[in-house]
Coordinates of C-alpha atoms and ligand atoms in Angstrom, one line a residue:
M1 CA 121.5 52.9 104.7
T2 CA 121.8 53.6 108.4
A3 CA 118.7 54.9 110.3
T4 CA 118.7 58.6 111.2
T5 CA 118.8 59.2 115.0
P6 CA 116.5 61.9 116.5
N7 CA 119.6 64.1 117.1
E8 CA 120.8 63.8 113.6
L9 CA 117.3 64.6 112.4
A10 CA 117.3 67.7 114.5
N11 CA 120.7 68.8 113.2
T12 CA 119.9 68.3 109.5
T13 CA 116.4 69.8 109.6
R14 CA 117.1 73.1 111.2
A15 CA 116.2 76.3 109.4
D16 CA 119.2 78.3 108.2
A17 CA 118.7 81.8 109.7
S18 CA 122.1 83.2 108.8
P19 CA 121.9 86.8 107.7
L20 CA 121.4 87.8 104.1
S21 CA 123.9 90.0 102.4
A22 CA 121.7 91.1 99.5
S23 CA 121.5 94.8 99.1
Y24 CA 119.4 97.0 96.8
P25 CA 120.5 100.5 97.6
E26 CA 117.8 102.0 95.3
L27 CA 115.2 101.1 97.9
V28 CA 116.7 103.3 100.7
G29 CA 114.1 105.9 101.7
K30 CA 111.1 104.0 100.2
V31 CA 108.0 103.2 102.2
A32 CA 106.4 99.8 102.8
V33 CA 103.2 98.7 104.5
V34 CA 103.4 95.2 106.0
T35 CA 100.4 93.4 107.4
G36 CA 100.6 90.6 109.9
A37 CA 103.8 92.2 111.2
G38 CA 103.3 91.6 114.9
R39 CA 105.2 88.3 114.7
G40 CA 106.5 85.6 112.4
M41 CA 107.5 86.5 108.8
G42 CA 105.8 89.9 108.9
A43 CA 107.9 91.0 111.9
V44 CA 111.1 89.7 110.1
F45 CA 110.1 91.6 107.0
A46 CA 109.6 94.8 108.9
T47 CA 112.9 94.4 110.7
E48 CA 114.9 93.5 107.6
L49 CA 113.3 96.3 105.5
A50 CA 114.1 98.8 108.2
R51 CA 117.7 97.5 108.5
R52 CA 118.0 98.3 104.8
G53 CA 116.8 101.8 105.0
I54 CA 113.1 101.3 104.1
N55 CA 110.4 103.0 106.3
V56 CA 107.7 100.7 107.4
V57 CA 104.1 100.9 108.6
A58 CA 103.5 97.6 110.4
G59 CA 99.9 96.4 111.0
D60 CA 98.6 93.5 113.0
L61 CA 95.7 92.5 115.2
D62 CA 98.3 91.9 118.0
G63 CA 101.8 93.3 118.7
A64 CA 102.5 95.7 115.9
P65 CA 103.3 98.8 118.0
E66 CA 105.5 96.6 120.3
V67 CA 107.4 95.2 117.3
A68 CA 107.8 98.7 115.9
D69 CA 109.3 100.0 119.2
Q70 CA 111.7 97.0 119.3
I71 CA 112.9 97.6 115.7
N72 CA 113.3 101.3 116.2
E73 CA 115.3 100.7 119.3
E74 CA 117.5 98.0 117.7
I75 CA 118.1 99.8 114.4
A76 CA 119.5 103.2 115.0
E77 CA 120.5 104.0 111.4
G78 CA 117.9 102.7 109.0
G79 CA 114.2 103.0 108.2
R80 CA 111.7 103.9 110.9
V81 CA 108.8 101.7 111.8
V82 CA 105.3 102.8 112.9
G83 CA 103.1 100.0 114.3
L84 CA 99.3 100.1 114.2
R85 CA 96.7 97.7 115.5
T86 CA 95.0 96.5 112.3
D87 CA 92.3 94.0 111.4
V88 CA 92.8 93.2 107.7
T89 CA 89.2 92.1 107.4
E90 CA 88.2 95.8 107.9
P91 CA 88.7 97.9 104.8
G92 CA 88.9 101.1 106.9
D93 CA 91.9 99.6 108.7
H94 CA 93.8 99.6 105.4
D95 CA 92.9 103.2 105.0
R96 CA 94.4 103.9 108.4
L97 CA 97.6 102.1 107.4
L98 CA 97.8 104.2 104.2
G99 CA 97.1 107.3 106.2
A100 CA 99.9 106.6 108.6
A101 CA 102.3 106.0 105.6
V102 CA 101.3 109.3 104.1
D103 CA 101.4 111.3 107.3
E104 CA 104.7 109.8 108.6
F105 CA 106.6 109.1 105.4
G106 CA 104.9 111.0 102.6
G107 CA 103.3 108.0 100.7
V108 CA 103.7 104.3 100.1
D109 CA 105.8 102.5 97.5
F110 CA 105.3 98.8 98.6
W111 CA 102.4 97.0 100.1
I112 CA 102.9 93.5 101.5
N113 CA 99.7 91.5 102.2
N114 CA 101.2 89.1 104.7
A115 CA 98.6 88.5 107.5
G116 CA 97.1 85.1 107.4
I117 CA 95.5 82.3 109.5
F118 CA 96.0 78.5 109.2
P119 CA 93.0 76.6 110.6
Q120 CA 92.5 72.9 110.5
A121 CA 89.5 70.6 110.2
E122 CA 88.5 67.4 108.3
F123 CA 86.7 68.5 105.2
T124 CA 83.3 67.2 106.3
E125 CA 83.6 68.9 109.7
I126 CA 84.7 72.4 108.5
P127 CA 82.5 74.8 110.5
P128 CA 80.9 77.6 108.5
A129 CA 82.7 80.1 110.8
Q130 CA 86.1 78.6 109.9
L131 CA 85.4 79.0 106.2
T132 CA 84.2 82.6 106.7
S133 CA 87.1 83.7 108.9
T134 CA 89.7 82.1 106.7
Y135 CA 88.4 83.7 103.5
Q136 CA 87.9 87.0 105.3
V137 CA 91.5 87.2 106.5
N138 CA 93.4 85.3 103.8
V139 CA 91.4 86.5 100.8
N140 CA 89.3 89.6 101.6
G141 CA 92.2 91.0 103.6
V142 CA 94.5 90.7 100.6
V143 CA 91.9 92.3 98.3
Y144 CA 91.2 95.2 100.6
G145 CA 94.9 95.9 101.1
A146 CA 95.7 95.7 97.4
Q147 CA 92.7 98.0 96.6
T148 CA 93.9 100.6 99.1
A149 CA 97.5 100.4 97.9
A150 CA 96.5 100.5 94.2
R151 CA 94.3 103.5 94.5
H152 CA 97.1 105.4 96.1
M153 CA 99.9 104.0 93.8
R154 CA 98.0 104.7 90.5
A155 CA 97.7 108.4 91.6
H156 CA 101.4 108.6 92.5
G157 CA 103.2 107.0 89.6
G158 CA 103.0 103.3 90.6
G159 CA 104.3 100.9 93.2
T160 CA 104.7 97.2 94.1
I161 CA 102.3 94.8 95.8
V162 CA 103.4 91.5 97.2
N163 CA 100.8 88.9 98.4
M164 CA 101.7 85.9 100.6
A165 CA 100.3 82.8 98.9
S166 CA 101.6 79.3 99.9
V167 CA 102.7 76.0 98.5
A168 CA 99.2 75.0 99.7
A169 CA 97.8 76.8 96.7
V170 CA 99.1 74.0 94.5
R171 CA 100.0 71.0 96.8
V172 CA 97.1 69.9 98.9
R173 CA 97.6 68.7 102.5
A174 CA 94.6 67.0 104.2
T175 CA 92.5 68.8 106.8
R176 CA 93.4 72.2 105.4
A177 CA 90.8 72.7 102.7
A178 CA 89.8 76.2 103.9
Y179 CA 93.4 77.4 104.0
N180 CA 94.5 75.6 100.8
S181 CA 91.6 77.1 98.8
S182 CA 92.1 80.6 100.3
K183 CA 95.8 80.5 99.2
A184 CA 94.7 79.3 95.7
A185 CA 92.5 82.4 95.6
V186 CA 95.5 84.6 96.6
R187 CA 97.5 83.0 93.8
H188 CA 94.8 83.7 91.2
L189 CA 94.1 87.2 92.5
T190 CA 97.7 88.0 92.0
S191 CA 97.3 87.3 88.3
C192 CA 94.1 89.3 88.2
M193 CA 95.7 92.3 89.9
A194 CA 98.8 92.1 87.7
V195 CA 96.7 92.2 84.6
E196 CA 94.5 95.2 85.7
L197 CA 97.2 97.2 87.4
G198 CA 100.1 96.9 85.0
S199 CA 99.1 100.0 83.0
H200 CA 99.3 102.0 86.2
N201 CA 102.9 100.9 86.7
I202 CA 101.9 98.7 89.6
R203 CA 103.6 95.4 89.8
V204 CA 101.8 92.6 91.7
N205 CA 103.6 89.4 92.7
A206 CA 103.2 86.6 95.2
I207 CA 105.5 84.5 97.3
A208 CA 104.6 80.9 98.0
P209 CA 106.4 79.7 101.1
G210 CA 106.6 76.1 102.0
F211 CA 107.4 75.0 105.5
V212 CA 108.8 78.0 107.3
D213 CA 110.0 78.4 110.9
T214 CA 107.3 80.6 112.6
E215 CA 104.7 80.3 115.3
M216 CA 102.3 79.1 112.6
T217 CA 104.3 75.9 112.2
R218 CA 105.7 75.4 115.7
W219 CA 103.4 72.5 116.5
V220 CA 105.0 70.5 113.6
R221 CA 108.5 71.1 114.8
E222 CA 107.5 70.0 118.3
D223 CA 106.1 66.6 117.1
P224 CA 108.9 64.4 115.7
A225 CA 106.5 62.2 113.7
A226 CA 104.8 65.3 112.2
L227 CA 108.2 66.9 111.5
D228 CA 109.4 63.7 109.7
R229 CA 106.2 63.6 107.6
A230 CA 106.4 67.3 106.7
L231 CA 110.1 67.1 105.7
S232 CA 109.4 64.1 103.5
T233 CA 107.7 66.6 101.2
V234 CA 110.7 69.0 101.2
P235 CA 113.5 68.1 98.7
L236 CA 116.0 70.2 100.7
H237 CA 114.9 68.3 103.8
R238 CA 114.9 71.2 106.2
V239 CA 112.6 73.9 107.5
G240 CA 112.9 77.3 105.8
S241 CA 113.7 80.4 107.7
P242 CA 111.7 83.7 107.5
I243 CA 114.9 85.5 106.3
E244 CA 115.0 83.2 103.3
V245 CA 111.5 84.3 102.4
F246 CA 112.6 87.9 102.9
G247 CA 115.2 87.3 100.3
A248 CA 112.5 86.8 97.7
L249 CA 110.5 89.7 99.0
Y250 CA 113.4 92.1 98.9
F251 CA 114.2 91.1 95.3
L252 CA 110.6 91.5 94.2
L253 CA 110.5 95.0 95.6
S254 CA 113.8 96.0 93.9
D255 CA 114.6 97.5 90.5
S256 CA 116.1 94.1 89.5
A257 CA 112.5 92.8 89.4
R258 CA 111.1 95.7 87.4
Y259 CA 109.9 93.5 84.5
I260 CA 108.3 90.9 86.8
T261 CA 104.6 91.0 87.5
G262 CA 102.0 88.3 88.1
A263 CA 104.7 85.9 89.2
V264 CA 104.4 83.5 92.1
I265 CA 107.8 82.8 93.5
P266 CA 108.1 79.5 95.5
V267 CA 110.3 79.6 98.6
D268 CA 109.7 76.1 99.7
G269 CA 112.8 74.0 99.4
G270 CA 111.2 72.3 96.4
S271 CA 108.0 71.2 98.0
Q272 CA 105.8 72.3 95.1
H273 CA 107.2 69.3 93.1
I274 CA 106.4 66.6 95.6
Ligands
NAD1 N1 104.9 79.6 108.2 C1 104.7 78.9 107.1 O1 105.2 77.8 107.0 C2 103.9 79.5 105.9 C3 103.9 78.7 104.8 C4 103.1 79.3 103.7 C5 102.5 80.5 103.8 N2 102.6 81.2 104.9 C6 101.9 82.5 105.0 O2 102.8 83.5 105.3 C7 102.1 84.5 106.0 C8 102.8 84.8 107.4 O3 102.8 83.5 108.1 P1 103.6 83.3 109.5 O4 104.1 81.9 109.4 O5 104.5 84.4 109.8 O6 102.3 83.3 110.5 P2 102.1 83.8 112.0 O7 100.9 83.1 112.5 O8 103.4 83.7 112.8 O9 101.8 85.4 111.7 C9 100.6 85.8 111.1 C10 100.3 87.1 111.7 O10 99.1 87.6 111.0 C11 98.3 88.2 112.0 N3 96.9 88.2 111.7 C12 96.0 87.2 111.7 N4 94.7 87.6 111.4 C13 94.9 89.0 111.2 C14 93.9 90.0 110.9 N5 92.6 89.7 110.8 N6 94.4 91.3 110.8 C15 95.7 91.6 111.0 N7 96.6 90.6 111.3 C16 96.2 89.4 111.4 C17 98.5 87.4 113.3 O11 98.2 88.2 114.4 C18 100.0 87.1 113.2 O12 100.8 88.1 113.8 C19 100.6 84.0 106.2 O13 99.8 84.6 105.2 C20 100.8 82.5 106.0 O14 99.6 81.9 105.5 C21 103.2 80.7 106.0

């Protein structure tokens, strides 16, 4: 076997960001809340939902109003996007997201708990503050969002909640114990919510991305040795693109997934198996 040159590696490992042709016309006119929508996957979710006629309330600590303006400018015929500064660790901020959805669009059908942080530390050195903030954002933030969504949805005939878990919930990488365990909690909470909320016609599912091309993983792509190591755990041997995660999200929101609840859909190029 010949050795792979750095150029060849770069060419074969690139994310495939080509557009997605999937279309679920029954979702046109629906309303979604997306947290962590100021950049990364959340911003792509807001854009692609709007492109397909879904109205969006986008929340983030940083950048949500700006992203909303950009999307509204770019997509003339489609859903509208409202951006709000939001801290998902504050239950009241979820109430404000819901309030905006009700005031602007008349309610909410979909709630996507996407905001997350990805801190690093050797296990013995994890500072208490890192544990606290990781669980507050990645776990409490998901619970508060889902509670707010579910209270509204059960009073209005149902809805769909999607939580962002991670392959890290089932495949441990060193120096990420706080993150790994927070995503394992998201995975388990998804089951808990699906069981309790099913009788209210609320479906709750999770997506478990692997290595996806966003700011969160930029440092890996910029370090050839780290990239090589990361890709050695990806059977498809390339980075995933946010639009490929959106494909799973869009399906989960659609009527085609109406009998699916409590599922965790991996979008990871096969990483969960290595
Ligand atoms: N990128 C990956 O490879 C990958 C893999 C598995 C899972 N995920 C998960 O997918 C989700 C999105 O990740 P991403 O790659 O787009 O990350 P990202 O860092 O690009 O975006 C995350 C967003 O969440 C926001 N956020 C952080 N704390 C917040 C808070 N307290 N309140 C509101 N917003 C807050 C950030 O400001 C940021 O805009 C996260 O939950 C992440 O853990 C990502």
